[in-house]
Coordinates of C-alpha atoms and ligand atoms in Angstrom, one line a residue:
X101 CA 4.4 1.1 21.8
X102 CA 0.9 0.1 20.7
X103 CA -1.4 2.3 18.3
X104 CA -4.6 4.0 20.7
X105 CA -7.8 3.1 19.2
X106 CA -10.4 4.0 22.4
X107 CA -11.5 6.5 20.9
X108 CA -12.1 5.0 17.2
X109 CA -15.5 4.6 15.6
X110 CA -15.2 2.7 12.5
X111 CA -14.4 -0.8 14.4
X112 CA -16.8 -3.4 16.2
X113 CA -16.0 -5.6 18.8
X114 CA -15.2 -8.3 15.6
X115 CA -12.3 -5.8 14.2
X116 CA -10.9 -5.4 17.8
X117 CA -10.7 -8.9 18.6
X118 CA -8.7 -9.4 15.3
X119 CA -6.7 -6.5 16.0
X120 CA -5.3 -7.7 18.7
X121 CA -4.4 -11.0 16.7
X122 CA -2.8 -9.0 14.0
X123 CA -0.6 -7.5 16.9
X124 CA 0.4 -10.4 18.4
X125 CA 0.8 -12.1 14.7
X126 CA 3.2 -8.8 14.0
X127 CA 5.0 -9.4 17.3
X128 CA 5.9 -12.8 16.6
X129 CA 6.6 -12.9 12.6
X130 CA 7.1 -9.7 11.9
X131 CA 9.4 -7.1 14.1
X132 CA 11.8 -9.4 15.1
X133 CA 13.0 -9.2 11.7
X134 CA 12.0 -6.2 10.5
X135 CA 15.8 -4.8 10.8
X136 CA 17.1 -7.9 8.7
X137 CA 14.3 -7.7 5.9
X138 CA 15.6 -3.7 5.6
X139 CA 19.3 -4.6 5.0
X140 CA 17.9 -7.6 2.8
X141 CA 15.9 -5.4 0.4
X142 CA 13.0 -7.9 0.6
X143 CA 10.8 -9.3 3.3
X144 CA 10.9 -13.6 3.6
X145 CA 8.7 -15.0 1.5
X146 CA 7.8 -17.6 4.1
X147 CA 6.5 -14.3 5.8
X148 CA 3.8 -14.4 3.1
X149 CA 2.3 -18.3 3.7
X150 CA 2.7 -17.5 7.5
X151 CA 0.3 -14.5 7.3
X152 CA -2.0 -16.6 5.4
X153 CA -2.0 -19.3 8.0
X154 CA -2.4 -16.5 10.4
X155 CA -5.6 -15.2 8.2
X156 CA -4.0 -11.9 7.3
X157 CA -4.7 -11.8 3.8
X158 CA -7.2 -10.5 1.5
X159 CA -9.9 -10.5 4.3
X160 CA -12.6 -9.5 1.1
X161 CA -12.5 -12.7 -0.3
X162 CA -15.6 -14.6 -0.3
X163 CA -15.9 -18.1 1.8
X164 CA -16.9 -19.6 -1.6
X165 CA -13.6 -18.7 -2.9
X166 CA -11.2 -19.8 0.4
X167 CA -11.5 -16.4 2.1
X168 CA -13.3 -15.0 5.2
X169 CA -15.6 -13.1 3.5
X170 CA -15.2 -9.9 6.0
X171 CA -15.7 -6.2 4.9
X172 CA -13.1 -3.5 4.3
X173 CA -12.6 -2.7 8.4
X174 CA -10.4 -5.9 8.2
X175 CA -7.9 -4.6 5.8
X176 CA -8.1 -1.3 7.4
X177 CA -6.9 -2.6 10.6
X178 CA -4.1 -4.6 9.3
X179 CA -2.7 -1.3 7.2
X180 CA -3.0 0.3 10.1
X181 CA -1.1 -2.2 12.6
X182 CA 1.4 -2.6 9.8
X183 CA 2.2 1.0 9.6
X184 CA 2.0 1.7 13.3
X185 CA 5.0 -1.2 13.6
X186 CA 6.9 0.4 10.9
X187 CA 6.9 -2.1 8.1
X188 CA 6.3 -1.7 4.6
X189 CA 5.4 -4.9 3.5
X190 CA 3.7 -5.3 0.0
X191 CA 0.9 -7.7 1.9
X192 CA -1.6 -4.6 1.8
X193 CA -1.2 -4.2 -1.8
X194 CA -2.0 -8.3 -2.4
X195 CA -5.1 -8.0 -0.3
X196 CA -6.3 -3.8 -0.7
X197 CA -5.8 -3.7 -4.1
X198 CA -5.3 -6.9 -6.6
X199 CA -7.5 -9.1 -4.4
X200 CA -10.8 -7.2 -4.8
X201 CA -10.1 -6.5 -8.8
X202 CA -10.4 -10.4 -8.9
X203 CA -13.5 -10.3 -6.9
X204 CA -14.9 -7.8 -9.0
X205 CA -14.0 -8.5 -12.4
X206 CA -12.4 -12.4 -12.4
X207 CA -14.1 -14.9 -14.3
X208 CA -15.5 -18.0 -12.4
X209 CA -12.4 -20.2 -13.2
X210 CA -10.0 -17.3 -12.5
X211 CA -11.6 -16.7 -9.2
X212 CA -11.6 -20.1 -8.3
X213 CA -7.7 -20.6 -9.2
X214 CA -5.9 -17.5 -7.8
X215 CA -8.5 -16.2 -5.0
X216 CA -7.6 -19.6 -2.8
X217 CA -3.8 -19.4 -3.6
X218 CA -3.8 -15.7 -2.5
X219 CA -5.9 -15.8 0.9
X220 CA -2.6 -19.0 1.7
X221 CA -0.2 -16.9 0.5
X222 CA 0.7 -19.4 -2.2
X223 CA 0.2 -17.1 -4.6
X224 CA 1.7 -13.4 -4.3
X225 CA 0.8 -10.6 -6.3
X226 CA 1.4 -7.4 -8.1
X227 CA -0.4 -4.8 -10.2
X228 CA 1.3 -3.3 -13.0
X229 CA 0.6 0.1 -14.8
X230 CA 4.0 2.2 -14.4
X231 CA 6.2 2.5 -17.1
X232 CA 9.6 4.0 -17.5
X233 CA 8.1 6.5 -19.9
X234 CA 4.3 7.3 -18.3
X235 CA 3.1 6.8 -14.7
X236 CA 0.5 9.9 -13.7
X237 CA -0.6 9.9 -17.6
X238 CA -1.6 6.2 -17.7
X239 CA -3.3 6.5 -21.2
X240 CA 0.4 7.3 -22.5
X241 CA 1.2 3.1 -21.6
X242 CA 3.2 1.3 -24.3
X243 CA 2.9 -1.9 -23.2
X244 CA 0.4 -4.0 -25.8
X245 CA -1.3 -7.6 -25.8
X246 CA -1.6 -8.2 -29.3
X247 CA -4.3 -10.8 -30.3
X248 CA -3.3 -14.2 -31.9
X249 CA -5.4 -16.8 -32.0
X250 CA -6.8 -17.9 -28.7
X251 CA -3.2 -15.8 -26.9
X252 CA -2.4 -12.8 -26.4
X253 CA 1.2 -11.7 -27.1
X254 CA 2.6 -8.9 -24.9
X255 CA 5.4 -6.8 -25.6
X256 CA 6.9 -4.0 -23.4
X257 CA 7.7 -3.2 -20.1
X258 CA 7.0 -1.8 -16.1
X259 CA 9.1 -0.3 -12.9
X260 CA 8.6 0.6 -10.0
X261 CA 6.5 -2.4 -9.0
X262 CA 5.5 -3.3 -5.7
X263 CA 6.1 -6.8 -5.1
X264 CA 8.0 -7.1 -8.5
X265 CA 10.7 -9.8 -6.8
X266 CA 8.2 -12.4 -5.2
X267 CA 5.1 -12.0 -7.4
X268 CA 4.0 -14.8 -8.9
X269 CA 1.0 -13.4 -10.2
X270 CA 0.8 -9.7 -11.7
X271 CA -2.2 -8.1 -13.1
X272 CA -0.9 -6.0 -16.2
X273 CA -2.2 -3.1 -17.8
X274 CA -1.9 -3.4 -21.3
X275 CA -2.7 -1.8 -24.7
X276 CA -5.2 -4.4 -26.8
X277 CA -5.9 -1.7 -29.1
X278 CA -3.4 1.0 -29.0
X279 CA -5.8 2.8 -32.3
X280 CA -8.9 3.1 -29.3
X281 CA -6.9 5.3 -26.8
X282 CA -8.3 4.6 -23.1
X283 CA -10.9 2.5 -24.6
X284 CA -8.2 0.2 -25.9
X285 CA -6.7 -0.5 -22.4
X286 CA -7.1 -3.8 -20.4
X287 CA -6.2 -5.7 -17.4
X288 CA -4.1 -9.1 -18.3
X289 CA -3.5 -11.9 -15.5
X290 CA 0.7 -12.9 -15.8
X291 CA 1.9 -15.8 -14.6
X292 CA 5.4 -15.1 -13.5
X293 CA 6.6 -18.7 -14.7
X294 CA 5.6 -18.0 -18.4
X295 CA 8.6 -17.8 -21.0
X296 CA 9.1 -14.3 -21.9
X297 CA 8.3 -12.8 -18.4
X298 CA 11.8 -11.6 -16.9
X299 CA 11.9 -9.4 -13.5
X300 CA 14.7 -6.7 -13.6
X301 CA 16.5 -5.9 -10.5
X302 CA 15.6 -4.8 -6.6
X303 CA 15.0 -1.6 -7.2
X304 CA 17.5 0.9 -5.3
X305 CA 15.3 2.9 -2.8
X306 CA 15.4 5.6 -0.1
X307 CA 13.1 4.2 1.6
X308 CA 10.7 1.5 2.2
X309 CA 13.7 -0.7 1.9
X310 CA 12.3 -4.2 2.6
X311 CA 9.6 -3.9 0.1
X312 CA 10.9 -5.2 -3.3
X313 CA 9.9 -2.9 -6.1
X314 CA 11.2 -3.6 -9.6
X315 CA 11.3 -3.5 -13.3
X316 CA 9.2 -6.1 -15.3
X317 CA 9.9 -7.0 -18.7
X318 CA 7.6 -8.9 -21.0
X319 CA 9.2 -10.1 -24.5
X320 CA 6.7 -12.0 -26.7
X321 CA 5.0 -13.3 -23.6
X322 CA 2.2 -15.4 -24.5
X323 CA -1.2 -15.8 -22.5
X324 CA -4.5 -17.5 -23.1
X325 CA -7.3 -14.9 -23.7
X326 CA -9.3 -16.4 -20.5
X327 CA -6.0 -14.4 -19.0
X328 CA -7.8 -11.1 -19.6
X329 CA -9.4 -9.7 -16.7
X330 CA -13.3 -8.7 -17.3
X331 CA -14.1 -7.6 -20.5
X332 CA -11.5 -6.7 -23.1
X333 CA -10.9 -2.5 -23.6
X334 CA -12.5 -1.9 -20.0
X335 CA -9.1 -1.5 -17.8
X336 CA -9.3 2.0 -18.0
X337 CA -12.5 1.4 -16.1
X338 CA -12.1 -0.7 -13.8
X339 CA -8.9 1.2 -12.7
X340 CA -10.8 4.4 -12.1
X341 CA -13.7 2.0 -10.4
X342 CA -10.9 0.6 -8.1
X343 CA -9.2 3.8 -7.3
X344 CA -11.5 4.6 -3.9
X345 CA -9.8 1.7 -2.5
X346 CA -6.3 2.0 -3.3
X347 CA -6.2 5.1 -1.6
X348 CA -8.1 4.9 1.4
X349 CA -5.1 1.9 2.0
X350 CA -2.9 4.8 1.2
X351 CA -4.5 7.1 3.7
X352 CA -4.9 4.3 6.6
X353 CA -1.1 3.6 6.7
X354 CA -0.1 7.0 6.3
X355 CA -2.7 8.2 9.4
X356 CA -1.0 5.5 11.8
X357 CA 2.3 6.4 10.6
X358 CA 2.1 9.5 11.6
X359 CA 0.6 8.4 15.0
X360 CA 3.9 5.8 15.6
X361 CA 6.3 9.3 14.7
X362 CA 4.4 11.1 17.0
X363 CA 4.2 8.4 20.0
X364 CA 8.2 8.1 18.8
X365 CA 8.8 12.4 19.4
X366 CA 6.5 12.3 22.7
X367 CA 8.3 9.1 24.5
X368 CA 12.0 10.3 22.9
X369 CA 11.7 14.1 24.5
X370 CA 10.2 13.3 27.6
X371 CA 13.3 11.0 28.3
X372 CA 16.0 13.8 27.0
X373 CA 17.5 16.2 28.9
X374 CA 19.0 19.4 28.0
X375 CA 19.6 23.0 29.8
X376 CA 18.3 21.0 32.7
X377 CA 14.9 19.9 32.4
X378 CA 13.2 17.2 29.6
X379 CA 13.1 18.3 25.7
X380 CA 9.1 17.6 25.9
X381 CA 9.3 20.7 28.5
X382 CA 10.3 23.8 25.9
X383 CA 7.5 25.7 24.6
X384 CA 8.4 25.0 21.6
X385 CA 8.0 20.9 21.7
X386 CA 4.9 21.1 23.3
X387 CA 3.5 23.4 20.7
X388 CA 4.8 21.1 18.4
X389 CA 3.6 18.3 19.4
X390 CA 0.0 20.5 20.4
X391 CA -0.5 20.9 17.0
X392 CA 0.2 17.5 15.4
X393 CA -2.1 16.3 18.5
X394 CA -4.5 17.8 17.0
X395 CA -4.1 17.1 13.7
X396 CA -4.0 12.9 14.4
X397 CA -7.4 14.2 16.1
X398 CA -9.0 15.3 13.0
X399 CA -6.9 12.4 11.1
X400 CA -8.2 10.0 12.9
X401 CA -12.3 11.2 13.0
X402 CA -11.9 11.8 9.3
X403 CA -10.1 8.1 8.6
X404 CA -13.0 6.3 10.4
X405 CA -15.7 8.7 8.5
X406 CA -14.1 7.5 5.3
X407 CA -13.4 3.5 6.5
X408 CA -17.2 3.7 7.1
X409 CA -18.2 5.0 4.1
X410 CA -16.2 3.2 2.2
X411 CA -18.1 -0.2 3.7
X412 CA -21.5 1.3 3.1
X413 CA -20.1 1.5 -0.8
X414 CA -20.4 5.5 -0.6
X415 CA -17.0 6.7 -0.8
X416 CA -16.4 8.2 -3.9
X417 CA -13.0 8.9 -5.8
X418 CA -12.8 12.4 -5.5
X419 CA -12.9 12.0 -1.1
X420 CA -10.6 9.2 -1.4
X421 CA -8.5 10.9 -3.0
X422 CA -8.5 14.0 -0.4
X423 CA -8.3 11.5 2.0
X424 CA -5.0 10.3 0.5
X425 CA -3.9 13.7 -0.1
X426 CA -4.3 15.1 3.1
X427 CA -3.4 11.9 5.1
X428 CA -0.1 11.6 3.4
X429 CA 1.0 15.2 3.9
X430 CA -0.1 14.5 7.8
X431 CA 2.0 11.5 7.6
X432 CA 5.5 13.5 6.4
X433 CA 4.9 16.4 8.4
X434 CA 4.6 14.3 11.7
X435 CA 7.7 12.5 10.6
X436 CA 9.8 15.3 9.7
X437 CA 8.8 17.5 12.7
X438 CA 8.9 14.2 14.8
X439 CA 12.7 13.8 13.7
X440 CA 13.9 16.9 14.3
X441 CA 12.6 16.8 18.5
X442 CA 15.1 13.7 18.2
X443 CA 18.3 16.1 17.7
X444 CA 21.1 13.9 16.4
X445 CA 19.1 10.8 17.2
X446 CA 16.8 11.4 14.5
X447 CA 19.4 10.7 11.9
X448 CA 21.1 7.3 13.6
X449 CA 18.8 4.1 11.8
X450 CA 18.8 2.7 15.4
X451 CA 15.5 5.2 16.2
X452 CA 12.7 4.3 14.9
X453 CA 11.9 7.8 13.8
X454 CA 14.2 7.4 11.1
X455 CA 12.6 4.9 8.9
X456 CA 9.3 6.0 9.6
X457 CA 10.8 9.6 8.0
X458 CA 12.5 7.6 5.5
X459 CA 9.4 5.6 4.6
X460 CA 6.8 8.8 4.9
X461 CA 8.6 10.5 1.5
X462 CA 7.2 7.8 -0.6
X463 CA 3.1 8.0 0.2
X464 CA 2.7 11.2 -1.5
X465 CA 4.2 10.0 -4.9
X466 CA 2.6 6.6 -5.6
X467 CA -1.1 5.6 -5.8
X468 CA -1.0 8.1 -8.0
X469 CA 0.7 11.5 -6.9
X470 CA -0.7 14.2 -4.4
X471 CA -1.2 16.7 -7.3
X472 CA -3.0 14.0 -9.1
X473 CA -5.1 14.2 -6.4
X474 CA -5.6 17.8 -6.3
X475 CA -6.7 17.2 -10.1
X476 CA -9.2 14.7 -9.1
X477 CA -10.2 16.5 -6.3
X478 CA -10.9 19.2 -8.5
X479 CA -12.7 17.8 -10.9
X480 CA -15.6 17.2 -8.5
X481 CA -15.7 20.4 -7.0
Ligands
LIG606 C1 8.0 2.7 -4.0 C2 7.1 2.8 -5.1 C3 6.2 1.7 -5.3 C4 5.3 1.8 -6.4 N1 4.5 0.7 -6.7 C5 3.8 0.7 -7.9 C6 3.1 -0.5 -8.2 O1 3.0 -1.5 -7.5 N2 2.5 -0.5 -9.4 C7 2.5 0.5 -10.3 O2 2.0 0.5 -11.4 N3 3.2 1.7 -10.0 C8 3.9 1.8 -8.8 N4 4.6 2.9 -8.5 C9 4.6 4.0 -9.4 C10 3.9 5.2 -8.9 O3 2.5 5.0 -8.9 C11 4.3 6.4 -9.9 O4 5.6 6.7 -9.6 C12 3.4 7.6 -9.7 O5 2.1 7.4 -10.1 C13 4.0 8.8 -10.4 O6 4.3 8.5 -11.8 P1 5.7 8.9 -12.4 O7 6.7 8.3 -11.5 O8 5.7 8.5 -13.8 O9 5.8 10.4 -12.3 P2 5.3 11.5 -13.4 O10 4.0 11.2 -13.8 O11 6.4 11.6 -14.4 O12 5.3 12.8 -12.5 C14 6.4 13.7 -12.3 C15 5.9 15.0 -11.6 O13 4.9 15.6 -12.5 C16 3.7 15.8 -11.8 N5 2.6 15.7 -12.7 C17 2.3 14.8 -13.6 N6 1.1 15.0 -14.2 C18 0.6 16.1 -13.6 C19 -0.5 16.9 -13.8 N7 -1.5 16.5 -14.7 N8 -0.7 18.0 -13.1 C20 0.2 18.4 -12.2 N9 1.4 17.7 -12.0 C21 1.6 16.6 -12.7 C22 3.7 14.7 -10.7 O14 2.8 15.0 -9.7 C23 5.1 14.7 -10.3 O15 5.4 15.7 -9.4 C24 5.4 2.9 -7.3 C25 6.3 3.9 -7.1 C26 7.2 3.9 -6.0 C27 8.1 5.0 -5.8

């Protein structure tokens, strides 16, 4: 089954061409073991340094700092191969998300030390803001980097984070002045190898199972101050500044998941026979699958508006965030409606279907939730 894009117009000829490298790259390294990493919890981490032989990561990064230096279409196609073959691997978050907060607010030295090390895969990463006690209200964080000298001493901990098992590099949001309120919030580089840092477990999921999520625990964990990320007291900032981004990953994924649920219901019906002719030939399959047609229609016109705005630097928070909103409820209603034309089958882990159902619940609670989005969606109307 391979994801249709003839009739896509956010791609040139350069982000075709590397599709198709990104499929055969998936084909070989990734879906033969895609049933193994599930019942592991946790993809290989050799699967990391083989996509960064292969070139799949953080295709932002400049060529002065090890990277290709490509635009946002490259990461977009790679969320949505990676979707469309039904994996959840934390390699999107590495390269969407912590990637281009180095590029945009690293230091020289700190560009030049993690920005190779991630485009290899050497280096994997995470980004830490949720706590057990505040997740949608960020500025309610308890987590502080206390000042001392030339270190900063952090105290407190995160869960439910992406990548929590193999990173070895997590950007943490911290309080450095808990008095200043949003003001006092900012973005700290951890090493995962520095005393005091301790990873709880593997988080226990219903879906997304070969994604490693966890706790993270930091107790009198000291960093040098060149471990802050931009300027002290501006991580509220440059999280809101980063949040187009974060979502219109979001929305890619959840748009070609859909499409793989979909393709699942329309090959799984036409091959299934009851009362004597195909499932796909009741009314009330092809209506169903009518209107999700037409729905991945819109999807996928409004995904490429926003992939190419988003390049020209013109996508603003508010549109990502309808984007992820209304991607993400695309993505669970094709699933759920797409399991229920399996019958039985739907329920049996051997379909596809059902991890993509499994895996659709999730979109619409992190990256911040879907009535977050509504609020921020709001707020610009
Ligand atoms: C698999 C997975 C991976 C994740 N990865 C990461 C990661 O890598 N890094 C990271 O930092 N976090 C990560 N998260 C955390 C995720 O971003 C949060 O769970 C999410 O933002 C919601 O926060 P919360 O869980 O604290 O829910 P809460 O904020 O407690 O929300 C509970 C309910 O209240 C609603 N609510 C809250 N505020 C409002 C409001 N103002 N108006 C209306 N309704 C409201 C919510 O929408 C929700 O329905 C991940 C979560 C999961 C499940």
């Amino acid at each position: 089954m391979m994801l249709d894009t003839s009739r896509r117009t956010a791609f040139t000829e350069d982000h075709e061409a590397f599709r198709a490298s990104v499929r055969k790259f998936f084909e070989r390294e990734l879906i033969p073991h895609l049933d193994r990493w599930e019942a592991d919890g946790i993809i290989d981490r050799a699967f990391w340094t083989k996509a960064g032989k292969a070139g799949l990561l953080c295709p932002t990064v400049p060529e002065g700092y090890g990277g290709p230096g490509l635009d946002f279409g490259f990461n977009a196609v790679i969320d949505e191969e990676l979707a469309y073959a039904g994996s959840t691997a934390g390699i999107t978050l590495h390269s969407d998300i912590v990637a281009d907060y180095v590029i945009a607010y690293g230091s020289e030295e700190q560009k030049a030390h993690w920005l190779p090390r991630m485009v290899s895969g050497e280096t994997a990463t995470a980004i830490a803001m949720t706590e057990p006690g505040a997740g949608s209200d960020l500025q309610g964080i308890r987590t502080t980097a206390r000042r001392d000298g030339n270190h900063y001493v952090l105290n407190g901990s995160k869960t439910y984070i992406t990548n929590g098992q193999h990173a070895d590099l997590t950007i943490v949001v911290a309080k450095t002045d808990a008095a200043l309120g949003a003001k006092g919030v900012s973005l700290i580089l951890v090493e995962a190898n520095r005393e005091g840092y301790a990873r709880g477990r593997n988080l226990d999921k219903i879906g997304f199972h070969s994604q490693d999520t966890s706790e993270l625990f930091f107790s009198d964990l000291r960093v040098p101050i060149t471990n802050c990320l931009g300027a002290e007291g501006q991580g509220f900032a440059y999280l809101m500044n980063q949040l187009p981004q974060e979502r219109l990953s979001i929305a890619c994924a959840a748009q070609a998941a859909a499409q793989r649920a979909f393709d699942e219901a329309v090959a799984f019906t036409k091959g299934r026979k009851a009362f004597g002719r195909t499932v796909f030939d009741f009314q009330n399959t092809k209506f169903t699958l009518a209107d999700l047609a037409a729905r991945l229609q819109v999807g996928w016109a409004h995904l490429d508006w926003a992939i190419a705005r988003h390049i020209a630097g013109a996508l603003t928070a508010a549109e990502a965030s309808a984007a992820k909103l209304w991607h993400t409820e695309l993505q669970w209603d094709a699933c759920d409606a797409s399991l229920q034309l399996h019958g039985g089958a739907g329920y049996m882990n051997e379909y596809p279907i059902a991890r993509l159902w499994r895996d659709a619940r999730v979109t619409r609670i992190f990256g911040g939730t879907n009535e977050i989005m509504k609020e921020v969606v709001s707020r610009a109307i």
